Amino acid sequence: MPRLVTLLASVALALAGAGLAPSPAAAPAMPVAASAGAAGPATVIPWRPFAATSPFNVPIAGSPALDPNSAAMVARVARDGMGYANLVEFGIPIYEASASTPRVTVRCTITSWGPCPFAAAPRAMPASARPSSGSDGAMVVVDRAAGTIDEYWQAAPATGGWTTSWGAINPLTGSGWGGGSTGAGASRLAGVVRVAEIHAGTIPHALVVQSDNVCAGTVRAPALKTDGDSTRPDCIPEGARLQLDPAIDVARIPGITPGEITVARALQVYGAYLVDRAGTSLAVSFEVAPDATAAGPGSAYAQAGFGWDYDGMPHIPWGALRVLQAWNG
């Protein structure tokens, strides 16, 4: 999981594009997917942050050029035949702030990486906010009125406010890349599979993945840096975009679940960016559901066929992934 290594790379990203949907009325202090109203998540149209030109929001063009080493890279990353769904312990809790949300002081415990991104002013912090239970202690607070995303790594409540090892504040209308909340410099919100998206059966953006075979000392646009440590010849650089072979009719795969179909189709249309080093072959980031527990990922995920945290989504043909030579074809 994230170990931020400040290997910087100059990357020019397009920040222009379509804006956000109109801001909703003040939401309760709970994960965004839980704020759908009395009718429940079925009424929620999946909301997509960042500019229309963001690398996360641009579909993969037809017949993209592949990395010359794609086959070897995929053989290694797909060796388990699984793409483990980080649903709870290393999932991403996502909260929504409003003008009435309490503001708190947030202090960075790592002081050697430069000025703390949260030092300039108190930050919106819902009273119910809780970081993920794993060692990442990840958490995201979305403030649509302010147009910002507060992204935390190893966050924790503390006397007089909160602490976080590090993090970032990113613009909701930006590229989805910037800051140090992930190993590659991607926004912590970007690419996360949302509860409402699984419920709706559609994911309108690229995903983010992690692996134990991330290249050391090299990055690929749109990544800004890397926490990779692999020197294997089949390593994958952070920022690489992977795509599931779009010729596969995933709905016809025997035993495939609705959730796996939704994830697989997103991988065919938008792909996934490698953004962090992990302790397993391949992992996929999901939002933590409001009703998730250590024993189960929550009702929306369960109904879509996810049985437990780290569900390997085994019916997705992970060996049919391919690594693109460039994110934009």
Coordinates of C-alpha atoms in Angstrom, one line a residue:
M1 CA 0.0 0.0 0.0
P2 CA 1.2 3.6 -0.2
R3 CA 4.8 4.4 0.7
L4 CA 5.3 7.8 -0.8
V5 CA 8.7 8.1 -2.6
T6 CA 9.3 11.5 -4.0
L7 CA 10.5 10.6 -7.4
L8 CA 9.0 13.5 -9.4
A9 CA 8.3 13.5 -13.1
S10 CA 7.2 16.5 -15.2
V11 CA 3.8 15.7 -16.7
A12 CA 1.5 18.1 -18.5
L13 CA -2.1 17.3 -18.0
A14 CA -5.2 18.9 -19.5
L15 CA -7.2 20.6 -16.8
A16 CA -9.9 22.1 -19.0
G17 CA -13.2 20.4 -19.6
A18 CA -16.8 20.1 -18.5
G19 CA -17.6 21.2 -15.0
L20 CA -19.4 19.3 -12.2
A21 CA -23.1 18.7 -12.0
P22 CA -25.0 21.2 -9.9
S23 CA -24.2 20.9 -6.2
P24 CA -26.9 19.2 -4.2
A25 CA -28.5 20.4 -1.0
A26 CA -26.5 20.0 2.2
A27 CA -25.9 16.3 2.7
P28 CA -25.7 14.5 6.1
A29 CA -22.3 13.7 7.4
M30 CA -22.0 10.2 6.1
P31 CA -20.5 8.4 3.2
V32 CA -21.8 9.9 -0.1
A33 CA -23.6 6.7 -1.2
A34 CA -25.7 6.7 2.0
S35 CA -27.0 10.2 1.3
A36 CA -29.3 9.2 -1.6
G37 CA -32.5 9.9 0.3
A38 CA -35.5 7.9 1.3
A39 CA -35.8 6.1 -2.0
G40 CA -32.3 4.6 -1.5
P41 CA -29.3 4.1 -3.7
A42 CA -31.4 2.9 -6.6
T43 CA -32.3 6.5 -7.3
V44 CA -28.7 7.7 -7.5
I45 CA -27.2 8.4 -10.9
P46 CA -23.4 7.7 -10.5
W47 CA -21.6 11.0 -10.2
R48 CA -18.3 11.5 -11.9
P49 CA -15.7 14.0 -10.6
F50 CA -13.0 15.7 -12.5
A51 CA -12.9 17.4 -16.0
A52 CA -14.2 15.6 -19.0
T53 CA -10.7 15.7 -20.4
S54 CA -9.3 13.9 -17.3
P55 CA -7.3 10.7 -18.0
F56 CA -9.8 9.0 -15.8
N57 CA -12.8 10.2 -17.8
V58 CA -11.6 9.7 -21.4
P59 CA -12.5 6.3 -22.9
I60 CA -9.8 4.2 -24.5
A61 CA -9.6 4.7 -28.2
G62 CA -10.0 1.9 -30.6
S63 CA -6.9 -0.2 -31.4
P64 CA -4.5 1.5 -28.9
A65 CA -0.8 0.8 -29.1
L66 CA 0.3 -1.8 -26.6
D67 CA 3.4 -1.8 -24.5
P68 CA 6.0 -4.2 -26.2
N69 CA 6.3 -6.1 -22.9
S70 CA 2.5 -6.2 -22.3
A71 CA 2.2 -10.0 -22.4
A72 CA 4.9 -10.6 -19.7
M73 CA 3.6 -7.8 -17.5
V74 CA 0.1 -9.2 -17.6
A75 CA 1.3 -12.8 -17.0
R76 CA 2.9 -11.6 -13.8
V77 CA 0.2 -9.3 -12.5
A78 CA -2.5 -11.9 -13.3
R79 CA -0.7 -14.9 -11.9
D80 CA -3.3 -15.5 -9.2
G81 CA -6.2 -15.3 -11.7
M82 CA -7.6 -12.7 -9.3
G83 CA -8.1 -8.9 -9.0
Y84 CA -8.7 -8.5 -5.3
A85 CA -11.5 -6.1 -4.4
N86 CA -10.4 -3.8 -1.5
L87 CA -13.8 -3.4 -0.1
V88 CA -13.3 -2.8 3.6
E89 CA -9.8 -2.9 5.3
F90 CA -8.1 -1.1 2.4
G91 CA -11.2 0.4 0.9
I92 CA -11.7 4.2 0.6
P93 CA -14.3 5.8 3.0
I94 CA -15.8 8.8 1.1
Y95 CA -17.6 11.5 3.0
E96 CA -19.4 14.6 1.7
A97 CA -19.0 18.0 3.4
S98 CA -21.3 21.0 3.3
A99 CA -21.2 24.6 4.5
S100 CA -22.4 23.4 7.9
T101 CA -19.8 20.7 8.3
P102 CA -17.5 21.3 11.3
R103 CA -14.0 22.6 10.5
V104 CA -11.0 21.1 12.3
T105 CA -7.2 21.5 12.4
V106 CA -5.4 18.8 10.6
R107 CA -1.7 18.2 11.3
C108 CA 0.7 16.2 9.2
T109 CA 2.9 13.9 11.2
I110 CA 5.5 13.6 8.5
T111 CA 7.4 16.9 8.4
S112 CA 10.2 16.1 6.1
W113 CA 8.2 16.1 2.8
G114 CA 7.5 19.8 2.8
P115 CA 4.6 22.0 4.0
C116 CA 1.6 20.1 5.2
P117 CA -1.2 20.4 2.5
F118 CA -3.8 21.0 5.3
A119 CA -1.9 23.6 7.3
A120 CA -3.3 26.8 5.7
A121 CA -6.8 26.6 7.2
P122 CA -9.1 24.2 9.2
R123 CA -10.6 21.5 7.0
A124 CA -14.2 20.2 6.8
M125 CA -14.5 17.1 8.8
P126 CA -17.9 15.3 9.2
A127 CA -18.5 14.2 12.8
S128 CA -19.0 10.6 11.5
A129 CA -15.8 10.5 9.5
R130 CA -13.7 7.4 10.1
P131 CA -10.6 6.3 8.1
S132 CA -10.2 2.8 6.6
S133 CA -9.2 0.2 9.2
G134 CA -6.1 -1.0 7.4
S135 CA -2.6 0.4 7.7
D136 CA -3.3 3.0 5.0
G137 CA -5.9 4.8 7.2
A138 CA -7.3 6.3 4.0
M139 CA -10.2 8.7 3.8
V140 CA -11.7 11.3 1.4
V141 CA -13.8 14.3 2.2
V142 CA -15.6 15.8 -0.8
D143 CA -16.7 19.5 -0.6
R144 CA -18.6 20.2 -3.8
A145 CA -19.4 23.8 -2.8
A146 CA -15.7 24.6 -2.3
G147 CA -14.8 22.4 -5.3
T148 CA -12.2 20.4 -3.4
I149 CA -11.3 16.9 -2.3
D150 CA -9.4 16.4 1.0
E151 CA -7.4 13.2 0.7
Y152 CA -5.8 11.6 3.7
W153 CA -3.2 8.9 4.2
Q154 CA -3.0 7.4 7.7
A155 CA -5.6 9.7 9.2
A156 CA -6.7 9.6 12.8
P157 CA -8.7 11.8 15.2
A158 CA -6.6 13.5 17.8
T159 CA -6.9 16.0 20.6
G160 CA -7.9 19.3 19.2
G161 CA -8.4 18.0 15.6
W162 CA -7.0 15.3 13.4
T163 CA -3.6 14.0 12.3
T164 CA -2.6 12.4 9.0
S165 CA 0.8 11.1 7.9
W166 CA 0.3 13.0 4.6
G167 CA -2.3 13.8 2.0
A168 CA -3.5 16.2 -0.6
I169 CA -6.2 18.7 -1.5
N170 CA -7.2 18.3 -5.2
P171 CA -9.7 20.3 -7.3
L172 CA -12.9 18.5 -8.3
T173 CA -12.8 20.0 -11.8
G174 CA -9.1 19.1 -12.3
S175 CA -7.3 16.2 -14.0
G176 CA -7.5 13.7 -11.1
W177 CA -3.7 13.9 -10.7
G178 CA -1.8 15.9 -8.1
G179 CA -0.4 15.7 -4.6
G180 CA 0.9 12.9 -2.5
S181 CA -2.1 10.9 -1.3
T182 CA -1.2 7.9 -3.6
G183 CA 2.1 6.5 -4.7
A184 CA 1.7 7.7 -8.3
G185 CA 0.3 11.1 -7.4
A186 CA -3.3 10.2 -8.4
S187 CA -6.2 11.7 -6.4
R188 CA -7.3 9.3 -3.7
L189 CA -10.9 9.8 -5.0
A190 CA -10.0 9.1 -8.7
G191 CA -10.8 5.7 -10.1
V192 CA -12.4 4.4 -6.9
V193 CA -15.4 2.1 -7.6
R194 CA -18.4 3.6 -5.9
V195 CA -21.2 1.8 -4.1
A196 CA -23.8 3.7 -6.2
E197 CA -22.0 2.6 -9.4
I198 CA -22.2 -1.1 -8.5
H199 CA -25.8 -0.6 -7.6
A200 CA -26.5 1.1 -10.9
G201 CA -24.5 -1.4 -12.9
T202 CA -22.3 1.2 -14.6
I203 CA -18.9 2.7 -13.8
P204 CA -18.3 5.8 -16.0
H205 CA -14.6 6.2 -15.5
A206 CA -11.2 4.4 -15.3
L207 CA -10.4 2.3 -12.2
V208 CA -7.3 2.3 -10.1
V209 CA -5.3 -0.8 -9.2
Q210 CA -2.3 -1.7 -7.1
S211 CA 0.3 -4.4 -7.4
D212 CA 3.4 -6.0 -5.8
N213 CA 5.3 -5.7 -9.1
V214 CA 5.5 -1.9 -9.6
C215 CA 8.7 -0.7 -11.3
A216 CA 11.3 1.1 -9.2
G217 CA 12.6 4.4 -10.4
T218 CA 10.4 5.0 -13.4
V219 CA 6.9 6.5 -14.1
R220 CA 4.6 6.8 -17.0
A221 CA 2.3 9.7 -17.7
P222 CA -0.1 10.7 -16.3
A223 CA 1.7 9.5 -13.0
L224 CA 3.8 12.2 -11.2
K225 CA 5.9 9.9 -9.1
T226 CA 6.2 6.3 -7.9
D227 CA 6.5 4.2 -4.8
G228 CA 7.5 1.1 -6.8
D229 CA 10.4 -1.1 -5.8
S230 CA 10.4 -3.9 -8.4
T231 CA 13.4 -4.5 -10.6
R232 CA 11.9 -7.5 -12.4
P233 CA 11.9 -7.3 -16.3
D234 CA 8.1 -7.7 -16.2
C235 CA 7.4 -4.9 -13.8
I236 CA 4.7 -2.3 -14.6
P237 CA 5.4 1.4 -14.1
E238 CA 3.0 3.5 -12.1
G239 CA 0.8 5.5 -14.4
A240 CA 0.4 2.6 -16.8
R241 CA -3.1 2.1 -18.2
L242 CA -4.4 -1.5 -18.4
Q243 CA -7.4 -2.6 -20.4
L244 CA -9.4 -5.7 -20.5
D245 CA -9.7 -7.1 -24.0
P246 CA -12.9 -5.3 -25.3
A247 CA -13.7 -8.2 -27.7
I248 CA -14.7 -10.4 -24.8
D249 CA -18.5 -10.7 -24.2
V250 CA -18.1 -10.7 -20.4
A251 CA -21.9 -11.2 -19.8
R252 CA -21.5 -14.7 -21.4
I253 CA -18.8 -15.9 -19.0
P254 CA -20.3 -18.8 -16.9
G255 CA -20.9 -17.9 -13.3
I256 CA -19.9 -14.2 -13.6
T257 CA -21.7 -12.0 -11.1
P258 CA -23.4 -8.7 -11.7
G259 CA -20.6 -6.8 -9.9
E260 CA -17.9 -8.6 -11.9
I261 CA -19.7 -7.6 -15.1
T262 CA -19.8 -4.0 -14.1
V263 CA -16.1 -3.9 -13.2
A264 CA -15.2 -5.9 -16.4
R265 CA -17.1 -3.5 -18.7
A266 CA -15.4 -0.5 -17.1
L267 CA -12.0 -2.2 -17.6
Q268 CA -12.9 -2.6 -21.3
V269 CA -14.1 0.9 -21.9
Y270 CA -12.0 3.0 -19.6
G271 CA -9.3 0.6 -18.3
A272 CA -7.4 1.1 -15.0
Y273 CA -4.3 3.0 -13.9
L274 CA -1.6 1.5 -11.7
V275 CA -1.3 4.0 -8.8
D276 CA 0.2 2.2 -5.8
R277 CA 2.4 -0.6 -4.6
A278 CA 0.6 -3.4 -2.8
G279 CA 1.3 -6.6 -1.0
T280 CA -0.6 -8.8 -3.6
S281 CA -0.5 -9.4 -7.3
L282 CA -3.4 -7.2 -8.2
A283 CA -5.9 -5.2 -6.1
V284 CA -8.7 -2.9 -7.1
S285 CA -9.9 0.2 -5.1
F286 CA -13.5 0.4 -3.9
E287 CA -15.5 2.8 -1.8
V288 CA -16.2 1.5 1.7
A289 CA -20.0 1.0 2.0
P290 CA -21.9 2.7 4.8
D291 CA -23.0 -0.7 6.2
A292 CA -19.7 -2.5 5.7
T293 CA -18.3 -4.5 8.7
A294 CA -15.3 -6.7 9.2
A295 CA -17.6 -9.6 8.4
G296 CA -19.1 -8.3 5.2
P297 CA -18.7 -5.6 2.6
G298 CA -22.3 -4.2 2.8
S299 CA -25.6 -5.0 1.3
A300 CA -25.1 -3.3 -2.1
Y301 CA -21.9 -5.2 -2.7
A302 CA -23.3 -8.5 -1.4
Q303 CA -26.3 -8.2 -3.8
A304 CA -23.9 -7.7 -6.7
G305 CA -22.1 -10.9 -5.8
F306 CA -19.2 -9.7 -3.7
G307 CA -18.9 -12.1 -0.8
W308 CA -16.2 -10.7 1.4
D309 CA -13.4 -8.2 1.7
Y310 CA -10.7 -9.0 -0.9
D311 CA -13.1 -10.9 -3.1
G312 CA -10.9 -12.0 -6.0
M313 CA -13.5 -11.4 -8.7
P314 CA -12.4 -14.7 -10.2
H315 CA -14.8 -14.8 -13.2
I316 CA -13.1 -11.7 -14.8
P317 CA -10.5 -13.0 -17.2
W318 CA -7.6 -11.1 -15.7
G319 CA -5.1 -12.8 -18.1
A320 CA -6.9 -11.0 -20.9
L321 CA -5.7 -7.6 -19.6
R322 CA -3.2 -5.7 -21.8
V323 CA -0.9 -2.8 -20.9
L324 CA -1.2 0.2 -23.1
Q325 CA 1.9 2.0 -24.4
A326 CA 0.4 5.4 -23.5
W327 CA -2.7 6.4 -21.6
N328 CA -4.2 8.3 -24.5
G329 CA -3.4 5.7 -27.2

